[in-house]
Structure formats: C-alpha cells, structure tokens
PDB file of C-alpha atoms in Angstrom:
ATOM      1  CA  UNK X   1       0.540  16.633   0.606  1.00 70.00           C
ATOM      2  CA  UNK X   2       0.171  18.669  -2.651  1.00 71.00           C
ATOM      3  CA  UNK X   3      -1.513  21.586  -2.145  1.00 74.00           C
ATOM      4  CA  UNK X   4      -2.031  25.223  -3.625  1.00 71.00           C
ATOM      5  CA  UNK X   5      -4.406  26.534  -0.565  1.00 74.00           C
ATOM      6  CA  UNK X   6      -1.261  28.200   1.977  1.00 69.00           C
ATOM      7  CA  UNK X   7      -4.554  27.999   4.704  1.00 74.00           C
ATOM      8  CA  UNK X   8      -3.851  24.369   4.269  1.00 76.00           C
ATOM      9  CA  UNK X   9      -0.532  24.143   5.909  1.00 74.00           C
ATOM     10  CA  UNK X  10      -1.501  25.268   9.079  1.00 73.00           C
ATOM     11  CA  UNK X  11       0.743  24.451  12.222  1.00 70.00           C
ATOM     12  CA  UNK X  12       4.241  23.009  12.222  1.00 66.00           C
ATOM     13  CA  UNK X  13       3.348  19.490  11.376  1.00 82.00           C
ATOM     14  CA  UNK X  14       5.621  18.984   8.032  1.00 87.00           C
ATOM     15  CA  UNK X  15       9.743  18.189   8.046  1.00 90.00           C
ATOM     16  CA  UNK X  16       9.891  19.418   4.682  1.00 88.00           C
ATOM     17  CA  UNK X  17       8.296  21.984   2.662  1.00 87.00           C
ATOM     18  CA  UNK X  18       9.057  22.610  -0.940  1.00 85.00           C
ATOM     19  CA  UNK X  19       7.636  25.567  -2.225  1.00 83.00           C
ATOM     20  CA  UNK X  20       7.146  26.318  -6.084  1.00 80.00           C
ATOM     21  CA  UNK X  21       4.912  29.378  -5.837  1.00 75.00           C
ATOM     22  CA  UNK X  22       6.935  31.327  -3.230  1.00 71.00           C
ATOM     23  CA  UNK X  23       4.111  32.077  -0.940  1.00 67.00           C
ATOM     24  CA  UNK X  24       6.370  31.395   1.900  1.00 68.00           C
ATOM     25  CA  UNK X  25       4.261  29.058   4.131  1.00 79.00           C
ATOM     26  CA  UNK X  26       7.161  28.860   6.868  1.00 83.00           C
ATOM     27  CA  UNK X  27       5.079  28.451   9.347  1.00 82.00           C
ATOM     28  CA  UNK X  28       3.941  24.839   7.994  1.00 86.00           C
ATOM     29  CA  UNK X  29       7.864  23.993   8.314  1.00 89.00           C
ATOM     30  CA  UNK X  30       8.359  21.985  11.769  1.00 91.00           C
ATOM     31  CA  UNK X  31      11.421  23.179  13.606  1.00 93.00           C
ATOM     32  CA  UNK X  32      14.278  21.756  12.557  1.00 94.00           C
ATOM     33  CA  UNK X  33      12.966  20.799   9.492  1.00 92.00           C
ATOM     34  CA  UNK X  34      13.669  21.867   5.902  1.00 92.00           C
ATOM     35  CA  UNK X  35      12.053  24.937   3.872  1.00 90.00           C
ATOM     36  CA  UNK X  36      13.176  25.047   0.078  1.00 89.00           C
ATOM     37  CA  UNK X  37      11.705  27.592  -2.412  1.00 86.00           C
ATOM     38  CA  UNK X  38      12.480  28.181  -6.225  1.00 82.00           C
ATOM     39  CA  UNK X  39      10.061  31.313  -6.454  1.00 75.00           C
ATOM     40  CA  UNK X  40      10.013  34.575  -4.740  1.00 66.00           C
ATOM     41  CA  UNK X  41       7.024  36.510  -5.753  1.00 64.00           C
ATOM     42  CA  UNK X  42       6.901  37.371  -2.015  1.00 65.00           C
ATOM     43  CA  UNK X  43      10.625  38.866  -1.532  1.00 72.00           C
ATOM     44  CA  UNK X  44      13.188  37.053   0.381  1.00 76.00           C
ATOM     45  CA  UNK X  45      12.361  34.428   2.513  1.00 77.00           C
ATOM     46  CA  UNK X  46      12.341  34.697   6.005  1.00 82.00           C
ATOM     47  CA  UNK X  47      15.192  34.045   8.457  1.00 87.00           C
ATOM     48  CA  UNK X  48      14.414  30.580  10.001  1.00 89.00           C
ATOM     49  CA  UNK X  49      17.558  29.561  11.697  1.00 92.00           C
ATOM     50  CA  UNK X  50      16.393  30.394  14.713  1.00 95.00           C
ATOM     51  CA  UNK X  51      13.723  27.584  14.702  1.00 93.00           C
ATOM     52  CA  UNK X  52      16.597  25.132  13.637  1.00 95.00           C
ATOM     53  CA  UNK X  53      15.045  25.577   9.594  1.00 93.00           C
ATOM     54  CA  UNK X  54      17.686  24.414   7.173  1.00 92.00           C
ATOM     55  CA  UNK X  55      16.614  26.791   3.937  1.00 89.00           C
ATOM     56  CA  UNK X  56      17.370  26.419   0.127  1.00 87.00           C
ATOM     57  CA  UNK X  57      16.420  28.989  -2.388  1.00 84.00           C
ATOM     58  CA  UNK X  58      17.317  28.912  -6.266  1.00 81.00           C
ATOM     59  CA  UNK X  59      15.818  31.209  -8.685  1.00 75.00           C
ATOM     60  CA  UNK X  60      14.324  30.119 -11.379  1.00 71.00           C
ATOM     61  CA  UNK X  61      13.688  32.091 -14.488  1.00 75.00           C
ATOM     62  CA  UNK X  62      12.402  31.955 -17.919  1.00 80.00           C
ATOM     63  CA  UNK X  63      14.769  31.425 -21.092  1.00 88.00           C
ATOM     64  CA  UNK X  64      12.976  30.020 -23.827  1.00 91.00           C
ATOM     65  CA  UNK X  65      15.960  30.614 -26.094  1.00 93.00           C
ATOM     66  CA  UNK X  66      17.974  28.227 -24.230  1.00 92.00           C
ATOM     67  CA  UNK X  67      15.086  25.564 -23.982  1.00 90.00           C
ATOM     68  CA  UNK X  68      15.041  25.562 -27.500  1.00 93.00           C
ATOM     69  CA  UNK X  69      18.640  25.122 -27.970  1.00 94.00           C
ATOM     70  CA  UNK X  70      19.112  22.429 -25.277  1.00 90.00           C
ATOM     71  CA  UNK X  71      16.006  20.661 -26.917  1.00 91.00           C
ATOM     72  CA  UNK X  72      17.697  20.845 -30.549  1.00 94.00           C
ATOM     73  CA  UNK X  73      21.214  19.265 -28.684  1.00 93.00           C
ATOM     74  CA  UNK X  74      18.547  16.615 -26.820  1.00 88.00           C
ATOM     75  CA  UNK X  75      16.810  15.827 -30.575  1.00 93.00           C
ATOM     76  CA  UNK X  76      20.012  15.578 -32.482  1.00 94.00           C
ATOM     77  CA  UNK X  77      21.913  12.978 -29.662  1.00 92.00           C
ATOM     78  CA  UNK X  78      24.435  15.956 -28.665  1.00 94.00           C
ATOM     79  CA  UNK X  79      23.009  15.571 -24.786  1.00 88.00           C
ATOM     80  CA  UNK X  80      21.888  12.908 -23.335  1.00 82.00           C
ATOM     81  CA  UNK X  81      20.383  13.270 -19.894  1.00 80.00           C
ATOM     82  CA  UNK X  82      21.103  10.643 -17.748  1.00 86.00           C
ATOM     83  CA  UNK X  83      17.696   9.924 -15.675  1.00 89.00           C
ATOM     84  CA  UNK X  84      17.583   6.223 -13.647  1.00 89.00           C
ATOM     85  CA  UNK X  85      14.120   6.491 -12.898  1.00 92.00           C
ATOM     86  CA  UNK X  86      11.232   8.540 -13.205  1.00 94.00           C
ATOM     87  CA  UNK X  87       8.173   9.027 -10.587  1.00 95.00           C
ATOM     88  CA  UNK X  88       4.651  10.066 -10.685  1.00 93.00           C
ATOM     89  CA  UNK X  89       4.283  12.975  -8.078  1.00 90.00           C
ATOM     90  CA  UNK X  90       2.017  10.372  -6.183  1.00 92.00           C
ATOM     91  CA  UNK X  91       5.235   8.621  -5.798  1.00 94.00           C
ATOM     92  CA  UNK X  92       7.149  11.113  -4.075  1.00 90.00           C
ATOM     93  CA  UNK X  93       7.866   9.046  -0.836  1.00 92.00           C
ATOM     94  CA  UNK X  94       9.034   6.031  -3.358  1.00 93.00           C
ATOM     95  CA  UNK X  95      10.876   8.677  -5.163  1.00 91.00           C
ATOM     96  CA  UNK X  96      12.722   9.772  -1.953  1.00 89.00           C
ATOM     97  CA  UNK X  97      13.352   6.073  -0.825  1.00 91.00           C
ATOM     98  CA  UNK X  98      15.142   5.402  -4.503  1.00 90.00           C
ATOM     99  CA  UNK X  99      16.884   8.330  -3.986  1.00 87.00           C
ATOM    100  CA  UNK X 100      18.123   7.616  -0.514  1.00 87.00           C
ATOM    101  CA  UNK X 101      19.520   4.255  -1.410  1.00 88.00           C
ATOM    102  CA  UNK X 102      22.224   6.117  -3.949  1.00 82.00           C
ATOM    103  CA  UNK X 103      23.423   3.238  -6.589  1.00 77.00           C
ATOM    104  CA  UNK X 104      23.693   4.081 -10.702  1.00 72.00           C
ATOM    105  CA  UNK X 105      24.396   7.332 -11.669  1.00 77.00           C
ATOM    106  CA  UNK X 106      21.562   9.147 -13.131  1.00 78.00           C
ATOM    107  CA  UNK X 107      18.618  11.483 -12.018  1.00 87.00           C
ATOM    108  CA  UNK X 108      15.512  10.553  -9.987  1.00 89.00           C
ATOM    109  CA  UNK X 109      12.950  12.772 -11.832  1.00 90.00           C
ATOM    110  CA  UNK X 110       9.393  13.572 -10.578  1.00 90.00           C
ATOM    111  CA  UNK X 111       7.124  14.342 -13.060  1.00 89.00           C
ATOM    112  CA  UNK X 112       4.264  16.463 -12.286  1.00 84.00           C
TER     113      UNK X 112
END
C-alpha cells in the first residue's frame, strides 16, 4: 500500500513500513517487523525494540550543488551507475522478489 493518509495505517497489520515523510506511523509496523524512515520532521523515532521492531533511519538532505556535479560526471561518462533493473512502484513486490534472488551486480531501482 502507498499511502499519504497516516489514519490509513491503522493496526499492526504491515511487516514493513517505509516511511518518506517521517510521520512516524509505528503503530502500522507489526511486531517484529521492520520500520525504516529517511525523514524526521517529527524528531527521533520512537524506541521499538521492545515490540521486536528492527529500525533504519538515514537522513536525507538537500545538496543541489552536488546533484549538479554528479549529473555533469553522469553526462560526460565519468560515472556510470550500475542499475540491473528498474521497477514501477506498482512493482514493488516484483521489485523485492528480483532483489531477493541476488545474481548481477547492479541496483534494483524503484521509480516513483
């Protein structure tokens, strides 16, 4: 499920949570399951290990300097990202399942 309503998460229904906005919709995050965040608008995220919640959290911020200059290294050949295959976001769960199998070097990118 893609969603941007937190109301529609209710329960602990979902092994897997990742969370873009940083609302922090723990709760949605079945025990034992997995909770990973690359925004905290909301402050830190909540101590889950008692529930058994595995939780990642990388910050992500804006640089547009360093866009441009990995774009210019992209344009002229300098870097070449290796991708193996690319996924709609409707694809996620055949996104996960290319993943899983491992095989060629490269990225699985999901393109939203």
């Amino acid at each position: 499920m893609v969603t941007t309503d937190p109301h529609a998460l209710r329960g602990r229904d979902y092994d897997a949570v990742f969370d873009t906005f940083g609302a922090f919709v723990t709760d949605a995050v079945a025990d034992g399951g997995r909770y990973a965040s690359v925004a905290t608008q909301a402050g830190p995220v909540p101590d889950l290990s008692s529930r058994g919640v595995r939780t990642t959290v990388n910050q992500v911020r804006e640089d547009g300097p360093a866009l441009r200059r990995l774009t210019e290294l992209v344009d002229r050949g300098s870097l070449t990202p290796r991708v193996h295959a690319t996924f709609g976001l409707q694809e996620i769960h055949a996104a996960h399942a290319r993943f899983a199998r491992g095989g060629p070097s490269g990225k699985i990118a999901v393109l939203f």
